[in-house]
Structure formats: structure tokens, C-alpha cells
Short mmCIF file of C-alpha atoms in Angstrom, two decimals:
data_model
loop_
_atom_site.label_atom_id
_atom_site.label_comp_id
_atom_site.label_asym_id
_atom_site.label_seq_id
_atom_site.Cartn_x
_atom_site.Cartn_y
_atom_site.Cartn_z
CA MET A 1 179.81 309.75 270.10
CA GLU A 2 180.59 307.58 267.09
CA ASN A 3 183.37 305.06 267.54
CA THR A 4 185.61 306.92 265.10
CA GLY A 5 185.10 310.10 267.11
CA LEU A 6 185.92 308.27 270.34
CA ARG A 7 189.14 306.96 268.81
CA ASP A 8 190.14 310.34 267.33
CA ALA A 9 189.54 312.12 270.63
CA PHE A 10 191.75 309.61 272.45
CA PHE A 11 194.66 309.91 270.01
CA GLU A 12 194.39 313.69 269.99
CA GLN A 13 195.61 313.58 273.59
CA LEU A 14 198.67 311.54 272.57
CA GLY A 15 199.73 313.63 269.62
CA PRO A 16 200.76 312.41 266.16
CA SER A 17 201.25 308.74 267.03
CA ASP A 18 198.52 307.11 264.93
CA GLN A 19 200.75 306.70 261.89
CA ALA A 20 203.39 304.97 263.99
CA PHE A 21 200.79 302.54 265.38
CA ALA A 22 199.80 301.60 261.82
CA LEU A 23 203.28 300.15 261.31
CA PHE A 24 202.40 297.24 263.63
CA ASP A 25 200.23 295.79 260.85
CA TYR A 26 203.41 294.96 258.98
CA LEU A 27 205.11 292.96 261.74
CA PRO A 28 204.12 289.31 261.15
CA GLY A 29 202.81 287.44 264.15
CA LEU A 30 202.74 290.51 266.40
CA SER A 31 199.47 291.43 268.11
CA PHE A 32 199.13 295.07 269.12
CA PHE A 33 196.40 297.05 270.85
CA VAL A 34 195.69 300.35 272.56
CA LYS A 35 193.00 300.78 275.23
CA ASP A 36 191.78 303.80 277.16
CA ARG A 37 191.36 303.93 280.95
CA GLN A 38 187.90 302.34 280.67
CA GLY A 39 189.40 299.33 278.90
CA ARG A 40 187.89 300.24 275.54
CA PHE A 41 189.89 299.38 272.42
CA MET A 42 191.22 302.47 270.65
CA SER A 43 193.49 300.70 268.19
CA LEU A 44 194.04 297.11 267.10
CA ASN A 45 196.28 295.69 264.39
CA ARG A 46 195.43 292.80 262.06
CA ARG A 47 196.68 290.08 264.40
CA GLY A 48 194.79 291.67 267.28
CA CYS A 49 191.63 291.63 265.17
CA GLU A 50 192.14 287.90 264.57
CA TYR A 51 192.38 287.26 268.31
CA CYS A 52 189.16 289.23 268.90
CA GLY A 53 187.37 287.54 266.02
CA VAL A 54 186.56 290.74 264.12
CA ALA A 55 187.15 291.53 260.45
CA SER A 56 188.48 295.03 261.00
CA GLU A 57 189.69 297.42 263.67
CA ALA A 58 186.50 299.48 263.32
CA GLU A 59 184.45 296.59 264.72
CA ALA A 60 186.46 296.61 267.96
CA ILE A 61 186.77 300.34 268.67
CA GLY A 62 184.87 301.27 271.82
CA LYS A 63 184.43 297.65 272.91
CA THR A 64 186.26 295.85 275.72
CA ASP A 65 187.82 292.45 276.35
CA HIS A 66 184.51 291.29 277.82
CA ASP A 67 182.93 291.63 274.37
CA PHE A 68 185.37 289.11 272.90
CA PHE A 69 186.77 286.73 275.51
CA PRO A 70 185.44 284.46 278.29
CA LYS A 71 184.83 286.39 281.50
CA SER A 72 187.72 284.76 283.36
CA ARG A 73 190.24 285.79 280.71
CA ALA A 74 188.73 289.23 280.20
CA ASP A 75 188.90 289.87 283.96
CA GLU A 76 192.60 288.93 283.95
CA TYR A 77 193.41 291.21 281.02
CA ARG A 78 191.54 294.08 282.65
CA ALA A 79 193.33 293.56 285.99
CA ASP A 80 196.70 293.69 284.21
CA ASP A 81 195.71 296.87 282.38
CA ARG A 82 194.71 298.55 285.64
CA LEU A 83 197.97 297.51 287.29
CA VAL A 84 200.00 299.07 284.47
CA MET A 85 197.96 302.28 284.47
CA GLU A 86 197.87 302.72 288.25
CA SER A 87 201.55 301.93 288.80
CA GLY A 88 202.79 303.65 285.66
CA GLU A 89 205.14 300.69 285.19
CA ALA A 90 205.31 298.28 282.28
CA ILE A 91 204.74 294.51 282.29
CA ALA A 92 207.59 293.09 280.21
CA ASN A 93 207.88 289.76 278.39
CA ARG A 94 205.44 287.70 280.42
CA VAL A 95 204.49 284.22 279.23
CA GLU A 96 200.73 283.55 279.10
CA SER A 97 198.07 281.69 277.17
CA ALA A 98 197.24 283.03 273.72
CA PRO A 99 194.02 285.10 273.67
CA GLU A 100 192.21 283.00 271.09
CA ASP A 101 189.67 280.19 271.03
CA ALA A 102 188.89 278.56 274.36
CA GLY A 103 191.14 275.64 275.05
CA SER A 104 194.11 276.93 273.06
CA PRO A 105 197.44 275.44 274.20
CA ARG A 106 199.49 278.16 272.51
CA LEU A 107 201.62 280.56 274.51
CA VAL A 108 202.47 284.20 273.83
CA MET A 109 205.07 286.58 275.19
CA THR A 110 203.23 289.73 276.28
CA SER A 111 204.32 293.25 277.25
CA LYS A 112 202.13 296.19 278.29
CA VAL A 113 203.15 299.83 278.72
CA PRO A 114 201.28 302.88 280.08
CA LEU A 115 200.32 305.61 277.61
CA ARG A 116 200.60 309.23 278.75
CA ASP A 117 199.13 312.46 277.44
CA ARG A 118 201.12 315.64 276.83
CA ARG A 119 200.93 316.46 280.56
CA GLY A 120 202.34 313.10 281.58
CA ARG A 121 199.04 311.70 282.86
CA VAL A 122 198.37 308.00 282.17
CA ILE A 123 195.35 307.80 279.87
CA GLY A 124 195.59 304.24 278.61
CA VAL A 125 197.70 301.20 277.92
CA ALA A 126 199.37 299.69 274.86
CA GLY A 127 200.10 296.00 274.57
CA PHE A 128 202.20 293.75 272.35
CA SER A 129 202.26 289.98 272.16
CA ARG A 130 203.99 287.45 269.95
CA GLN A 131 203.30 283.73 269.82
CA ILE A 132 206.09 281.59 271.22
CA GLU A 133 207.38 278.99 268.82
CA ARG A 134 210.57 278.15 270.61
CA ILE A 135 212.55 280.45 272.87
CA GLN A 136 215.87 279.40 274.30
CA THR A 137 216.62 280.51 277.84
CA PRO A 138 219.47 279.47 280.13
CA SER A 139 217.09 277.42 282.25
CA GLY A 140 214.95 276.15 279.39
CA THR A 141 211.89 277.20 281.43
CA VAL A 142 209.84 278.52 278.51
CA ASP A 143 210.30 275.35 276.45
CA ALA A 144 209.49 273.22 279.50
CA PHE A 145 206.31 275.19 280.18
CA ALA A 146 205.30 274.94 276.52
CA ASN A 147 205.42 271.15 276.84
CA VAL A 148 203.48 271.21 280.11
CA ILE A 149 200.79 273.52 278.70
CA ALA A 150 200.41 271.38 275.58
CA HIS A 151 200.02 268.32 277.82
CA LEU A 152 197.43 270.07 280.00
CA HIS A 153 195.34 271.06 277.00
CA THR A 154 195.55 267.58 275.46
CA HIS A 155 195.01 265.52 278.63
CA PHE A 156 192.89 267.94 280.69
CA ALA A 157 190.38 265.20 281.57
CA ASP A 158 193.07 263.00 283.14
CA ASN A 159 193.90 262.93 286.84
CA LEU A 160 197.06 265.04 286.55
CA SER A 161 199.14 265.71 289.64
CA THR A 162 201.42 268.68 290.20
CA GLN A 163 204.26 266.21 290.72
CA GLN A 164 203.75 264.78 287.23
CA LEU A 165 203.76 268.23 285.68
CA ALA A 166 206.84 269.30 287.63
CA ASP A 167 208.64 266.16 286.43
CA MET A 168 207.79 267.08 282.84
CA ALA A 169 209.36 270.50 283.36
CA GLY A 170 212.40 269.02 285.09
CA LEU A 171 211.76 271.07 288.23
CA SER A 172 210.99 270.40 291.88
CA VAL A 173 207.32 270.82 292.82
CA SER A 174 207.95 274.02 294.79
CA HIS A 175 210.09 275.54 292.03
CA PHE A 176 207.61 274.51 289.36
CA GLU A 177 204.62 275.96 291.22
CA ARG A 178 206.45 279.24 291.85
CA ARG A 179 207.54 279.60 288.22
CA PHE A 180 204.13 278.55 286.91
CA ARG A 181 202.25 281.05 289.09
CA HIS A 182 204.63 283.84 288.08
CA ALA A 183 204.20 283.03 284.37
CA PHE A 184 200.43 282.45 284.29
CA GLY A 185 199.04 284.22 287.34
CA ALA A 186 197.51 281.00 288.67
CA SER A 187 198.57 277.73 290.24
CA PRO A 188 198.87 274.65 287.97
CA ARG A 189 195.65 273.30 289.52
CA GLN A 190 193.77 276.57 288.93
CA TYR A 191 194.99 276.70 285.35
CA LEU A 192 193.87 273.11 284.75
CA VAL A 193 190.39 273.86 286.10
CA ARG A 194 190.14 276.85 283.78
CA VAL A 195 191.13 274.71 280.79
CA ARG A 196 188.48 272.16 281.75
CA ILE A 197 185.84 274.86 282.09
CA GLU A 198 186.71 276.36 278.72
CA HIS A 199 186.35 272.96 277.06
CA ALA A 200 183.11 272.35 278.95
CA ALA A 201 181.72 275.70 277.78
CA LYS A 202 182.43 274.72 274.20
CA LEU A 203 180.68 271.36 274.64
CA LEU A 204 177.66 273.06 276.22
CA LEU A 205 177.20 275.18 273.12
CA GLU A 206 178.16 272.68 270.44
CA THR A 207 176.73 269.36 271.68
CA GLU A 208 173.57 267.95 273.21
CA GLN A 209 175.42 266.07 275.96
CA THR A 210 173.95 266.41 279.43
CA VAL A 211 175.68 268.55 282.01
CA SER A 212 176.71 265.42 283.90
CA GLU A 213 178.18 263.86 280.76
CA ILE A 214 180.15 267.01 280.04
CA ALA A 215 181.37 267.19 283.63
CA HIS A 216 182.72 263.65 283.38
CA ALA A 217 184.24 264.21 279.92
CA CYS A 218 186.13 267.25 281.18
CA GLY A 219 187.63 265.59 284.24
CA PHE A 220 185.30 266.69 287.05
CA TYR A 221 184.48 264.00 289.60
CA ASP A 222 180.80 264.92 289.94
CA HIS A 223 178.07 267.27 288.74
CA ALA A 224 178.20 269.46 291.86
CA HIS A 225 181.96 270.03 291.66
CA PHE A 226 181.64 270.94 287.99
CA SER A 227 178.77 273.35 288.62
CA ARG A 228 180.61 275.13 291.45
CA SER A 229 183.77 275.50 289.37
CA PHE A 230 181.83 276.63 286.29
CA ARG A 231 179.89 279.29 288.21
CA ARG A 232 183.06 280.61 289.86
CA ILE A 233 184.80 281.12 286.52
CA MET A 234 181.93 281.92 284.14
CA ASN A 235 179.70 283.73 286.65
CA CYS A 236 176.70 281.60 285.73
CA SER A 237 175.60 277.97 285.95
CA PRO A 238 176.25 275.50 283.09
CA SER A 239 172.51 275.45 282.28
CA GLN A 240 172.31 279.23 282.19
CA TYR A 241 175.37 279.36 279.92
CA ARG A 242 173.81 276.86 277.52
CA SER A 243 170.60 278.89 277.43
#
């Protein structure tokens, strides 16, 4: 089936909603998407196309996150989609890394809702995200995390401790770790390793540095540690990724 036919068949189950979805193109800074139960894109607005690196929605229809994003990120997005579809409950206003080029320090506020057909069966998921510039909260947590994330992406090769990061956020270590894991679905240490791997992946493709040189430049203490971490996140060795 052609991609346009796939898309039309999906929206036929929802009823006359396609015109309403088109309105999201006119909300500046808002990324919007619709996926079916298999994780295939059925609709994507202009901002969503920018995140996926495609010129038009038609180029994304029928494809999945794994066609556009690193495996670790695509796996996370897919797990969230499944959770929303299986539970029938929305994910509301969660802070996470922007789905753009590897190594981006930007944050977005994301919500996902289940989509139901005329019989009430969940047949997909719709998502919205907006980049965070500055959001005031009673605790100042979002602003504090924005500073921490920017520091992580700028100084990822440094020997950063959780205590240092917690101090930046003005929180105790236990409170910081709990808030961080809730916001990003990973511990501060796990997030830092992912940032290092994303930068390493870029260097593998764009430079002729050796694997050992890249490991050192990205903050790993030896070649073996880098290779283990890279394989765990990217599902292949650094050499295989470069090839």
C-alpha cells in the first residue's frame, strides 16, 4: 500500500480529524505527530519534519523513529508510545531532551495522548512538544535542570560528579537524582554516558580520529569502557558504526 493510502486508511478510523491536525502547522515552535500502533508516522507538522530531518510530511509517513533518530532515543520514544497505548492514559508535560541532532542540550516539554477509533479502541498515539525557553515553577526545577543539561552537554568530557550537578540545581543529591530520573527517564550518570556516546558517534562519522582518541576526547577512561558503553547504547561496536 502506498504511504498516502496507509495514512488515509488510518485517519478513516478516526473520522474527520485531518483538517484539525493541519492547524498545528500554524502554532510556532510546536512539534506535533501522530503514529499508529506499529509506531509508524501517520501525520507530522512542519516542526516535527524539522526534528526528523525531512522536507515534507510525505517523506515520513509509514516510517518510524528508528528511521530518524539514534537507536537509544528511538527505543525510548517507542517505549513511551507503547505505555500510552497500553494504559490508555496520557503522558502530560514531561521535560526531556529535544529530538534533534545528537548532542543537543535543548529541552522540550512533551505530552502524548492515546488515539481511539469510533469504537473506543486505541489505534495510535498523538504527541506534542514545545521547546523550553524559560518556564517558571514554584521550585524553579525546570530552570535548574536547563542549566544542568547545558553544562552536561558543554562539559561532557569532564569528570562530573552527581554532587556537583546537584549543587548546580540547588538540590540534595537524593532529591536531584529522583527529580532527574523522573524528568529524563535515566539517572544523571546514564544521561551523561548517552551524551558522550552521541558526541562520539558524531566524531566517528565526521573525523579520522582513532577510536581510542575519540574515547579519550569524550570522557571515557579507556578504550574498553568506551566500546562496552557504545555497544550497549548503539547496538554495535564503534568500528562497526564507523563502517
